GROMACS .gro file of C-alpha atoms in nm:
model
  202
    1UNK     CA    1  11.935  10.329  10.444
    2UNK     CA    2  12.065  10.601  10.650
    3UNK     CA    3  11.964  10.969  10.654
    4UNK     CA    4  12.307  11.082  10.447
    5UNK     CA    5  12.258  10.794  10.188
    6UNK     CA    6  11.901  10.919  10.120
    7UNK     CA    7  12.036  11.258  10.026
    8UNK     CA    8  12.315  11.136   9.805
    9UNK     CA    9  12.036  10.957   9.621
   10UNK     CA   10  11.836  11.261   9.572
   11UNK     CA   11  12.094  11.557   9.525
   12UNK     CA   12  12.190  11.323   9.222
   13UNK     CA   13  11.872  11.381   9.011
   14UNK     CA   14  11.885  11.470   8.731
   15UNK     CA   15  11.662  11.761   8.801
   16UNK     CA   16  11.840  11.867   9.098
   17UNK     CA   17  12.203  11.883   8.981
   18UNK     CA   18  12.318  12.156   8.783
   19UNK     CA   19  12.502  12.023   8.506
   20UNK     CA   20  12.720  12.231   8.190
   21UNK     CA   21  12.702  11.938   7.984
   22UNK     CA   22  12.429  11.756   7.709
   23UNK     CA   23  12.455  11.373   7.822
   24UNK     CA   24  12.425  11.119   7.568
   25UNK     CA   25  12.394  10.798   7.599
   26UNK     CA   26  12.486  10.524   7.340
   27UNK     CA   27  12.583  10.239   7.232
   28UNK     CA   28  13.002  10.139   7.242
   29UNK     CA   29  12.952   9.890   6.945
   30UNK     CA   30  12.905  10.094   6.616
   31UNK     CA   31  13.160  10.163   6.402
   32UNK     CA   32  13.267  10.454   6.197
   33UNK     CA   33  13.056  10.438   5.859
   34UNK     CA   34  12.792  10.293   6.106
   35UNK     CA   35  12.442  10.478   6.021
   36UNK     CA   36  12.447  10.513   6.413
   37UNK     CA   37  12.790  10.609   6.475
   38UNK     CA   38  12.747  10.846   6.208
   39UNK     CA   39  12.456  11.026   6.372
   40UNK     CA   40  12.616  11.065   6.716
   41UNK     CA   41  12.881  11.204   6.480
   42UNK     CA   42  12.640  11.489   6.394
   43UNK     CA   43  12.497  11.499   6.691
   44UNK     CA   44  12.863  11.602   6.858
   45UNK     CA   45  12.917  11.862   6.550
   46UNK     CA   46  12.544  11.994   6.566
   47UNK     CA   47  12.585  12.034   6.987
   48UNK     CA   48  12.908  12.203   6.940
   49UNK     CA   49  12.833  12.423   6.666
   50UNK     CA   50  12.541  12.573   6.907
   51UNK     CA   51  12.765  12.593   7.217
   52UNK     CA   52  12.675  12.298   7.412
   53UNK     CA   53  13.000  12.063   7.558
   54UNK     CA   54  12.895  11.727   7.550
   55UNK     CA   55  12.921  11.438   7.830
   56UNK     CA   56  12.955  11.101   7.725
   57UNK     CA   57  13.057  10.745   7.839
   58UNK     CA   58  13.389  10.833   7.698
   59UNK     CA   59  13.468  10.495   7.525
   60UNK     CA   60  13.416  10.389   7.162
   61UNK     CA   61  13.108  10.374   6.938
   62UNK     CA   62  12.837  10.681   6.988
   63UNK     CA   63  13.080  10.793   7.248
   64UNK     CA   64  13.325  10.846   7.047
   65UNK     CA   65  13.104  10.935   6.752
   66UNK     CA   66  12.933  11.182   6.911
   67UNK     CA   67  13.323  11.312   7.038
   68UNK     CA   68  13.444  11.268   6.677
   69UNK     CA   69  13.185  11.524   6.627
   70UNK     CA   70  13.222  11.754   6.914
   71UNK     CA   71  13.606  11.779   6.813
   72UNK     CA   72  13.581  11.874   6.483
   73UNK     CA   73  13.444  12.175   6.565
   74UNK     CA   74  13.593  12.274   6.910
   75UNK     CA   75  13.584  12.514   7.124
   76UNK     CA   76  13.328  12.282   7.378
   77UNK     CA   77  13.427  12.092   7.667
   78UNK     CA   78  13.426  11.758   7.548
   79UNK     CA   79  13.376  11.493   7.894
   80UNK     CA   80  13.449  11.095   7.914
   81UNK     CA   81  13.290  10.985   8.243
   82UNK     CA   82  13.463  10.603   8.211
   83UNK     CA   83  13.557  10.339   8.460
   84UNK     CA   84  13.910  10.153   8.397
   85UNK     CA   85  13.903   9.935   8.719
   86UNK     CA   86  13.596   9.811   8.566
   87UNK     CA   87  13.669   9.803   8.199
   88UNK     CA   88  14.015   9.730   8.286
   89UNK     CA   89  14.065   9.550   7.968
   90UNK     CA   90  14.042   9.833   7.724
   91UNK     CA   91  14.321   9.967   7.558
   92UNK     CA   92  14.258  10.271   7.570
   93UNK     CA   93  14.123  10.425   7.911
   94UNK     CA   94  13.894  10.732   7.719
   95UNK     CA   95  13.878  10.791   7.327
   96UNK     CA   96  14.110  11.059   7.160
   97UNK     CA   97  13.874  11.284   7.104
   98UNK     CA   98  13.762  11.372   7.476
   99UNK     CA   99  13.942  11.673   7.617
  100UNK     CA  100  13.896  11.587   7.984
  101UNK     CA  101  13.811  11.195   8.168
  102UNK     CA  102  13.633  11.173   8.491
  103UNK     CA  103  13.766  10.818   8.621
  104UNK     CA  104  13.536  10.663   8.850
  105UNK     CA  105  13.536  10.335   9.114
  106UNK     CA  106  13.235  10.160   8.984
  107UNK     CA  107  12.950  10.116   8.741
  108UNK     CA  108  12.763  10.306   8.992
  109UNK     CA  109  12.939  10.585   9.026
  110UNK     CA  110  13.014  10.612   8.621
  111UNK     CA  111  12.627  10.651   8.618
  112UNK     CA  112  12.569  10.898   8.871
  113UNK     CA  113  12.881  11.121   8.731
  114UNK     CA  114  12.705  11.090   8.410
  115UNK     CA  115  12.398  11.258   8.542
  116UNK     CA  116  12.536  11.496   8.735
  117UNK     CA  117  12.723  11.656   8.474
  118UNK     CA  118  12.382  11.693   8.243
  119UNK     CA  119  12.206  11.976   8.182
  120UNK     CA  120  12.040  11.754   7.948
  121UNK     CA  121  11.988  11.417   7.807
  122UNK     CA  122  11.995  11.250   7.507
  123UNK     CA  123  11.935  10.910   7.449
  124UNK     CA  124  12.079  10.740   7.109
  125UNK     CA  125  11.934  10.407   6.971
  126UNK     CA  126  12.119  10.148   7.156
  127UNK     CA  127  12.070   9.812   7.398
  128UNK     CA  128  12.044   9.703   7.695
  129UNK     CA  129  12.343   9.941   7.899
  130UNK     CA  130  12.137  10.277   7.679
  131UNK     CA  131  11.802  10.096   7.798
  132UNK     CA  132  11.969  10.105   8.190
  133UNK     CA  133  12.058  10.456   8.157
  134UNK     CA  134  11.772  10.587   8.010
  135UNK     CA  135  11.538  10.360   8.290
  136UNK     CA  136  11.725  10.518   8.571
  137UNK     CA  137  11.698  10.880   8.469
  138UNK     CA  138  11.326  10.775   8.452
  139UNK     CA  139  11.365  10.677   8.762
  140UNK     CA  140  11.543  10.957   8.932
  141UNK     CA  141  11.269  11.195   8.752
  142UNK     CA  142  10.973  11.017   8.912
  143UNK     CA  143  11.210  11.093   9.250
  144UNK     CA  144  11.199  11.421   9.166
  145UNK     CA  145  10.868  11.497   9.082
  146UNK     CA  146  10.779  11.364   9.441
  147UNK     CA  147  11.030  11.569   9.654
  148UNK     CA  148  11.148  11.824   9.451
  149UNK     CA  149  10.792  11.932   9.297
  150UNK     CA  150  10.932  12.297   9.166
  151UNK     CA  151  11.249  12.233   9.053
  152UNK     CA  152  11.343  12.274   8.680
  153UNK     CA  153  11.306  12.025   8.457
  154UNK     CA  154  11.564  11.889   8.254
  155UNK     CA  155  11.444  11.743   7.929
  156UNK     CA  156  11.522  11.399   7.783
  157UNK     CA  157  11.565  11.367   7.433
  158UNK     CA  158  11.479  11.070   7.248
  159UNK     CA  159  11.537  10.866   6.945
  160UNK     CA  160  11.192  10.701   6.859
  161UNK     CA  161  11.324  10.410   6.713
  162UNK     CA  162  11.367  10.191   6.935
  163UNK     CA  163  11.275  10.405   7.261
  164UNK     CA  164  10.908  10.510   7.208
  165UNK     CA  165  10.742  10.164   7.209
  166UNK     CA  166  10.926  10.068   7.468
  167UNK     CA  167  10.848  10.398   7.701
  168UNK     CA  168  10.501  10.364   7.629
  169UNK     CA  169  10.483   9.993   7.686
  170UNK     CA  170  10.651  10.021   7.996
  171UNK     CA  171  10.469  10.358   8.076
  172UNK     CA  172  10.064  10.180   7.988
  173UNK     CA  173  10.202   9.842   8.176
  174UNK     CA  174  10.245  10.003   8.491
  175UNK     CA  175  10.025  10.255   8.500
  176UNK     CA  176  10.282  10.519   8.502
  177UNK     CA  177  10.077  10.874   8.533
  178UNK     CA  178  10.122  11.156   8.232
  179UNK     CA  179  10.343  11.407   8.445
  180UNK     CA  180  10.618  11.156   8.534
  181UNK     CA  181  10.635  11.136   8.184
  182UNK     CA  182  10.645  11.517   8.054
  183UNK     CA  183  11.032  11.537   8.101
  184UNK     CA  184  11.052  11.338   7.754
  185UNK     CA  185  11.078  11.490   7.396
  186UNK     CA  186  11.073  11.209   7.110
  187UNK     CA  187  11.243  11.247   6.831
  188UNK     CA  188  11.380  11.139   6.480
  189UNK     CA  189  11.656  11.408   6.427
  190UNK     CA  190  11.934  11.595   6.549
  191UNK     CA  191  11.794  11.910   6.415
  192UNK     CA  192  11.480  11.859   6.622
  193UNK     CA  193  11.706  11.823   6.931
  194UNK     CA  194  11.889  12.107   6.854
  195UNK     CA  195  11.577  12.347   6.810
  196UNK     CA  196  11.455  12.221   7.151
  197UNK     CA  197  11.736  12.313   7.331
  198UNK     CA  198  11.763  12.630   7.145
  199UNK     CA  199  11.416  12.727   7.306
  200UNK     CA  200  11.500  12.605   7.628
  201UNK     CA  201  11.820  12.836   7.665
  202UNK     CA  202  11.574  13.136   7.591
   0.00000   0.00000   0.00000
């Protein structure tokens, strides 16, 4: 890997970038009347009634939930990082609710403009792409943490159920040490979210 590659790789931490945006990452397949869709729905509405414009995956289920939300009370950017060469087969190329779409080339690059956008995470019950996403920010914090020692932390919030035994599974099974893990708030609410990053823009 060359020199310039190595620094693309760290400059896109996600405690190294300096995102506007709360992330969130979610599922695409609830629906609306969902219990999930209908919490990224308050999630949107709780984020944008405090200020915060919201980054998503830009496509349907939590991403458009948590947009739904966003919308209804405006006045917050609302972001769709998507990829149509790759989900070329979608109707729609961003939900209605987004007020601005960030096309990207590749899976990889959806990702990384993801996390570059974030001043924070938050990580929805979801599957296997939510359980990719919320690995690699691991990841990229453990990066971090070696090379970037002092810089600010952004903090990951998330939902316990399903995340928390699978964190601390993965987190006992390899032996992964307490301060690569400090970046992490669990929780079972929005509201908790919301008082969290209430504190953290003091």
């Amino acid at each position: 890997m060359s020199t310039n590659q190595n620094a693309s790789l760290v400059s896109s931490t996600p405690l190294q970038a300096e995102g506007k945006y709360i992330c969130i990452f979610g599922g695409s397949a609830p629906q609306p009347g969902d219990d999930l869709y209908e919490l990224s729905v308050e999630l949107g509405r709780k984020l944008a009634e405090n200020g915060f414009g919201i980054v998503n995956g830009g496509y349907g289920g939590t991403m458009e939930g948590s947009s739904k939300g966003a919308s209804e009370i405006g006045g917050v950017e609302i972001k769709g990082v998507i990829s149509s060469d790759v989900f070329w087969k979608r109707k729609e190329q961003g939900n209605k609710y987004l007020t601005s779409v960030q096309d990207t080339t590749n899976l990889t690059n959806r990702l990384q403009g993801l996390i570059d956008n974030a001043k924070h995470f938050v990580v929805l019950p979801g599957n296997l792409g939510t359980g990719l996403e919320l690995m690699l920010v691991w990841n990229l914090f453990y990066i971090q943490k070696l090379f970037f020692p002092e810089s600010k932390i952004k903090k990951v919030y998330i939902f316990k159920d399903p995340w928390e035994r699978i964190v601390n599974f993965i987190k006992d099974e390899l032996k992964v040490s307490q301060n690569i893990y400090e970046s992490f708030v669990f929780v079972s609410e929005v509201d908790e979210i919301i008082e969290h990053l209430k504190k953290e823009e003091i």
